[in-house]
Short mmCIF file of C-alpha atoms in Angstrom, two decimals:
data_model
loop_
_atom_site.label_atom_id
_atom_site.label_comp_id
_atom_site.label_asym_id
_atom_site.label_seq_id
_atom_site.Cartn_x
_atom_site.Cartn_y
_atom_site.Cartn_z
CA UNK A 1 24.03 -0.08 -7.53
CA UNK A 2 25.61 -2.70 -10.21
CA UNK A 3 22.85 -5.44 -9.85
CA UNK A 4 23.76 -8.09 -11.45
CA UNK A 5 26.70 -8.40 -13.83
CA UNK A 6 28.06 -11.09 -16.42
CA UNK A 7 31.59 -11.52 -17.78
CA UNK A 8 32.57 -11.71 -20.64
CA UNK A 9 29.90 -10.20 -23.07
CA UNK A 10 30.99 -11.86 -25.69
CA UNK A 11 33.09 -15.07 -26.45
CA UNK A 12 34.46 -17.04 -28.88
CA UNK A 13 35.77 -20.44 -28.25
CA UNK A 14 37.20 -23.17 -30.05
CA UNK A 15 36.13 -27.19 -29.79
CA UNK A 16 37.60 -28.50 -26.66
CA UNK A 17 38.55 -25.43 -24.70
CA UNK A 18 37.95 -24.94 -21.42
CA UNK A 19 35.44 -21.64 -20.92
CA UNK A 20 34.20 -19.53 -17.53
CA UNK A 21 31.54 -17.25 -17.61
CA UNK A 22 31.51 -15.48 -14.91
CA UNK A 23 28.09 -13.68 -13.25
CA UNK A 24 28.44 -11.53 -9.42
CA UNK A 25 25.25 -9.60 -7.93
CA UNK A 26 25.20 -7.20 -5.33
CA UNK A 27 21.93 -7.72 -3.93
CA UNK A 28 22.59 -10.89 -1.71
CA UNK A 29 20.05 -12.94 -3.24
CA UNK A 30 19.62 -16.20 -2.24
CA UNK A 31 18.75 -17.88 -5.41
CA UNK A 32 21.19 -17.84 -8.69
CA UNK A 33 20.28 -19.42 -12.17
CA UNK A 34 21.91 -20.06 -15.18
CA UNK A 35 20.08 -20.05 -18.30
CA UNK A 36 20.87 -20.66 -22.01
CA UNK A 37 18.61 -18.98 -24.40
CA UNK A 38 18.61 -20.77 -28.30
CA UNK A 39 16.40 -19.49 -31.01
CA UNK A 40 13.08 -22.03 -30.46
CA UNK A 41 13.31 -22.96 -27.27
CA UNK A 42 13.31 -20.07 -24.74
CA UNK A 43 15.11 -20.15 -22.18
CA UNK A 44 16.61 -23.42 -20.39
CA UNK A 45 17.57 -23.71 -17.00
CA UNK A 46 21.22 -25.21 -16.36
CA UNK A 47 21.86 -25.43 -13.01
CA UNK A 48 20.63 -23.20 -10.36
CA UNK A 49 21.73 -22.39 -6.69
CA UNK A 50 20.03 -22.01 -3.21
CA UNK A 51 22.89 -20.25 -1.08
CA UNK A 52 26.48 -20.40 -1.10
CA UNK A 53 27.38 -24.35 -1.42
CA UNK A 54 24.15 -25.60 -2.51
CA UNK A 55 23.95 -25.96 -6.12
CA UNK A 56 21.57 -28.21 -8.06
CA UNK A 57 20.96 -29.29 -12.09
CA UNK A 58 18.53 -27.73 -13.98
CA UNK A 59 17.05 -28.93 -17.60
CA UNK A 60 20.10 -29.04 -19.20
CA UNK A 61 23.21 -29.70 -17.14
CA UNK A 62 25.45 -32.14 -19.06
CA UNK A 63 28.81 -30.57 -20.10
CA UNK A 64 28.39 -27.67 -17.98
CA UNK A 65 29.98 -27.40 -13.90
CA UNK A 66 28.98 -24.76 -11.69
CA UNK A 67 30.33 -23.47 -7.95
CA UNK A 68 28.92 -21.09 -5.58
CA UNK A 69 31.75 -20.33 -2.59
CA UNK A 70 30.61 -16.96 -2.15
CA UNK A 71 26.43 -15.60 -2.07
CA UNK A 72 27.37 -13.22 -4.75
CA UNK A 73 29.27 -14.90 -7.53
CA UNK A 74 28.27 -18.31 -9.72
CA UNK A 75 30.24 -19.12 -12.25
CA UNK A 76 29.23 -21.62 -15.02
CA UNK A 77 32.13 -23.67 -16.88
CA UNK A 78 32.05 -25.22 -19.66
CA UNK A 79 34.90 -28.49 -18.74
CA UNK A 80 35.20 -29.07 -22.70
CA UNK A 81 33.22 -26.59 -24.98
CA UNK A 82 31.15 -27.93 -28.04
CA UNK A 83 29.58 -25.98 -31.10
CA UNK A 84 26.28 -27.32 -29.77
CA UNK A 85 27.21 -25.07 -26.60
CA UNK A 86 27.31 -21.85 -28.61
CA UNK A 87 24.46 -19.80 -27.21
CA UNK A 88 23.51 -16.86 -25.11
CA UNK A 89 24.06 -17.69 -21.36
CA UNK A 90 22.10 -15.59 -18.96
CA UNK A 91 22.46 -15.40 -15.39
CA UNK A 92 19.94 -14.26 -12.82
CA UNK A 93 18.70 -14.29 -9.16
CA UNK A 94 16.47 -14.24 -6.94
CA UNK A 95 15.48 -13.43 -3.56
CA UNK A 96 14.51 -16.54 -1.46
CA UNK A 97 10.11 -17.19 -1.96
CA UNK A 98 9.87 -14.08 -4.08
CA UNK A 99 9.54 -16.12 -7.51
CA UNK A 100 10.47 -12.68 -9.13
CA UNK A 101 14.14 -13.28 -10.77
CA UNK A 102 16.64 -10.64 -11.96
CA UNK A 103 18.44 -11.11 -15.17
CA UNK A 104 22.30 -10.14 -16.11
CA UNK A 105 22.96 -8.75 -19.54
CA UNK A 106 24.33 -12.07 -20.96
CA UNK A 107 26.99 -13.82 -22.62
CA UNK A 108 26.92 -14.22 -26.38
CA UNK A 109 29.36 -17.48 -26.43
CA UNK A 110 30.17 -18.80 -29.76
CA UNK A 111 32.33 -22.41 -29.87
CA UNK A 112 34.27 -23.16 -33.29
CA UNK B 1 5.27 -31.01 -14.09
CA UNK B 2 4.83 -27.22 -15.23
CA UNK B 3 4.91 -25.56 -18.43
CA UNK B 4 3.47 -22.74 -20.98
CA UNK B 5 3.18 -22.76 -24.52
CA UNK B 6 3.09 -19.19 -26.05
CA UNK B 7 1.04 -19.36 -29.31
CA UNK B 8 2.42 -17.86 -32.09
CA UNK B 9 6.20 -17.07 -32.18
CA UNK B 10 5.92 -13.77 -34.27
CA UNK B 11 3.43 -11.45 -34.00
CA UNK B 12 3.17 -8.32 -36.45
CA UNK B 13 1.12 -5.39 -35.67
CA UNK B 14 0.76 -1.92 -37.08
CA UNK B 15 1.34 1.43 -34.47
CA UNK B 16 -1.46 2.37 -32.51
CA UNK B 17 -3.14 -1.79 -33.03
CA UNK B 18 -4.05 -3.67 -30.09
CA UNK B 19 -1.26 -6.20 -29.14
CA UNK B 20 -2.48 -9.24 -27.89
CA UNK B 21 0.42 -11.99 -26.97
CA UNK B 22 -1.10 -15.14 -26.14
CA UNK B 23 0.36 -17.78 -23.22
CA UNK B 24 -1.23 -21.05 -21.91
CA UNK B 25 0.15 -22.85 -18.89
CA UNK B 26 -0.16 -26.20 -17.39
CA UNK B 27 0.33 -26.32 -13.88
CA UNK B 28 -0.79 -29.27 -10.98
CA UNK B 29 -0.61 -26.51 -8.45
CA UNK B 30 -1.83 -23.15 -8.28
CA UNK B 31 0.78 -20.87 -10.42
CA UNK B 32 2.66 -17.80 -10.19
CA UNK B 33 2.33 -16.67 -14.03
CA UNK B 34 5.06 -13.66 -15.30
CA UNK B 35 5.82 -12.16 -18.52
CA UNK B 36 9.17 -10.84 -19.46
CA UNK B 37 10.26 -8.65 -21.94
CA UNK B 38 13.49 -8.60 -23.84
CA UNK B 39 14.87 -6.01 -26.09
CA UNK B 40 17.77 -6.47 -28.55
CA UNK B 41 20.97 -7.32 -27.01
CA UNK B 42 19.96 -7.20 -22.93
CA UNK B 43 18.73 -9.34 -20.43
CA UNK B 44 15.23 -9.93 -19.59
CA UNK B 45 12.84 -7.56 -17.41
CA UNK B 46 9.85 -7.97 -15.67
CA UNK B 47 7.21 -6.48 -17.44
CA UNK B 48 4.18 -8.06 -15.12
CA UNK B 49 3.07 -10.68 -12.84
CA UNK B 50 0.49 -12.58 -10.81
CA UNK B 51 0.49 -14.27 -7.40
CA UNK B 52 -3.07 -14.76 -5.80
CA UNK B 53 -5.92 -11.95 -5.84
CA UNK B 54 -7.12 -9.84 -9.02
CA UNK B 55 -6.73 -11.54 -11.97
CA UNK B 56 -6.45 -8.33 -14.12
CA UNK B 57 -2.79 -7.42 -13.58
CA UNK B 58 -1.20 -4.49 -14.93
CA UNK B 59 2.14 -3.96 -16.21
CA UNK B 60 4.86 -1.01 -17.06
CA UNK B 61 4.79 0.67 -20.13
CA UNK B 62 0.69 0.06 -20.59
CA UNK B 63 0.78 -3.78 -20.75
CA UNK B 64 -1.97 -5.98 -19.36
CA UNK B 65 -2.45 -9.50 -18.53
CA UNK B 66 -5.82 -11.56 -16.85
CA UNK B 67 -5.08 -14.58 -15.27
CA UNK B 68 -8.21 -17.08 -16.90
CA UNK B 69 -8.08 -20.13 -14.46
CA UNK B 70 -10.50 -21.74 -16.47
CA UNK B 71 -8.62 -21.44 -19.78
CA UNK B 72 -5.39 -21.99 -17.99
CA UNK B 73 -4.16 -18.66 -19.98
CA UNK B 74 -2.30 -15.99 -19.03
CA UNK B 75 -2.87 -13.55 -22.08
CA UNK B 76 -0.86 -10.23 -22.45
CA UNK B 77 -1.84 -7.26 -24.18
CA UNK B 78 -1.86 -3.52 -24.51
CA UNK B 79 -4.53 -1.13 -26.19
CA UNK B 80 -2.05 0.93 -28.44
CA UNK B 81 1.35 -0.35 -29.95
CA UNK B 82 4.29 1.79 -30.16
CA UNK B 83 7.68 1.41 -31.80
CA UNK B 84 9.46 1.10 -29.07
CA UNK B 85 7.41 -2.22 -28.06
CA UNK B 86 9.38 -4.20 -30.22
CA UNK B 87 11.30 -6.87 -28.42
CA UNK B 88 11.09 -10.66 -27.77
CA UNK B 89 8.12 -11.91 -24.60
CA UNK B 90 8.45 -14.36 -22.69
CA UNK B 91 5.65 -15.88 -20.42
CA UNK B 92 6.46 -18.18 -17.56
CA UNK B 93 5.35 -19.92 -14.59
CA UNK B 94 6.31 -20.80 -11.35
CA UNK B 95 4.75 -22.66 -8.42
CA UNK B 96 3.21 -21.21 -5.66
CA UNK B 97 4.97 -21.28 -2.55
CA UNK B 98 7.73 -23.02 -3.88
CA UNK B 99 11.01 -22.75 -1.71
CA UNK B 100 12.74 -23.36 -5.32
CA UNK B 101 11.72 -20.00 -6.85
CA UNK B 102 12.43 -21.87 -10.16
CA UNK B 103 10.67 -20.59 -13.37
CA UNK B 104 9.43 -22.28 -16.82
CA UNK B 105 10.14 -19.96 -19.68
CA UNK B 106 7.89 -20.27 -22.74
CA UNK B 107 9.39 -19.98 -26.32
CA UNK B 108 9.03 -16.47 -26.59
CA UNK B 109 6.88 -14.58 -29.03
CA UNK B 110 8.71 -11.62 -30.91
CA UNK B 111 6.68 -8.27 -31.19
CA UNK B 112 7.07 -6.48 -34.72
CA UNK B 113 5.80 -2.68 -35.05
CA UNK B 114 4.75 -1.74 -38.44
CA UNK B 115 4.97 2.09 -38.58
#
C-alpha cells in the first residue's frame, strides 16, 4: 500500500524555469491539498481539490497552476519559478467529511 | 474566519519532564481541533484529534490534548518526554461539518529533548 507519494524529493531550479511537482495516492480520496511549509509560518494552503476537475485556490495561489484529470494524481506547477518559491511543498488528502488529511513526504524545492 | 496561534515556537525540555505544547484557536463555528507531528525530513502525521464528545483526547505515543471551549485552547501534552519526541507540532483546526475538509495549520512549535 504506497499511500501517498510526491515526486521529486528534492529540486533545484533556476529563476524563470518552468517546475512540476508531482503527488499520486492510492487511496481514492476525494480531497487533495497542496501545501508550502516556510520556517514561521506553518503550513499554507495553495490550492486544493474536491474530485477530479474541481480545483480551487487556497491562501497562497499566485504563481502556482494546478490540474486534477485523474482522482489520484494533482500536480502543482510552478508557470515561472521565483527564489521566493523555494520551499518545502507538501501534498496531502483527504477522504470527503473526514477532516482527517494524509500527508506525502514532500518536496524540498530550491529556485536560484 | 478560523485560525490557531501556537504559543511559543521552541520548547526545551529535559527526558522524563512533562511536555506541555500550547495551541489557541479562533473559530465562529464549532471546531474540529488536530495536532500533527513532524519529524526531520517527512511529512506530517496525525498524532491526535477532536470532533464532538470527550474533551480529553488521547493520542499515539502517550500524547494528550483537552479541548477547553471556554479558553478556546486546545493544549497538548504528555507526562514523560523521551528522545525520540523531538520533532516539529503543529495544531490546527477545521470546521465542523464542513464539505471543504480544509485545515488551518498553526506555526508549529519545535520539541527539544535535553538528555
Amino acid at each position: 500500500d504506497a499511500g501517498i507519494t510526491q515526486s521529486p524529493r528534492y529540486k533545484i531550479t533556476e529563476t524563470g524555469r518552468q517546475v512540476t511537482l508531482m503527488c499520486h495516492q492510492t487511496w481514492s480520496h476525494s480531497y487533495m491539498f497542496w501545501y508550502r511549509q516556510d520556517l514561521g509560518h506553518g503550513l499554507r494552503l495553495i490550492y486544493y481539490s474536491a474530485a477530479a476537475d474541481i480545483t480551487d485556490k487556497g491562501e497562497v495561489p499566485d504563481g502556482y497552476v494546478v490540474s486534477r484529470s485523474k482522482t489520484e494524481n494533482f500536480p502543482l506547477t510552478l508557470e515561472s519559478a521565483t527564489r521566493s518559491q523555494t520551499s518545502v511543498y507538501f501534498c496531502a488528502s483527504s477522504v470527503r467529511g473526514s477532516n482527517e488529511q494524509y500527508f506525502g513526504p514532500g518536496t524540498r524545492l530550491t529556485v536560484t | 474566519a478560523q485560525s490557531v496561534t501556537q504559543l511559543g515556537s521552541h520548547v526545551s525540555v529535559s527526558e522524563g519532564a512533562l511536555v506541555l505544547l500550547r495551541c489557541n484557536y479562533s473559530s465562529s463555528v464549532p471546531p474540529y481541533l488536530f495536532w500533527y507531528v513532524q519529524y526531520p525530513n517527512q511529512g506530517l502525521q496525525l498524532l491526535l484529534k477532536y470532533t464532538t464528545g470527550a474533551t480529553l483526547v488521547k493520542g499515539i505515543n502517550g500524547f494528550e490534548a483537552e479541548f477547553k471551549k471556554s479558553e478556546t485552547s486546545f493544549h497538548l501534552t504528555k507526562p514523560s518526554a523521551h528522545m525520540s519526541d523531538a520533532a516539529e507540532y503543529f495544531c490546527a483546526v477545521s470546521e465542523q461539518d464542513s464539505s471543504a475538509s480544509k485545515i488551518i495549520f498553526g506555526s508549529g512549535t519545535r520539541l527539544s529533548i535535553r538528555p
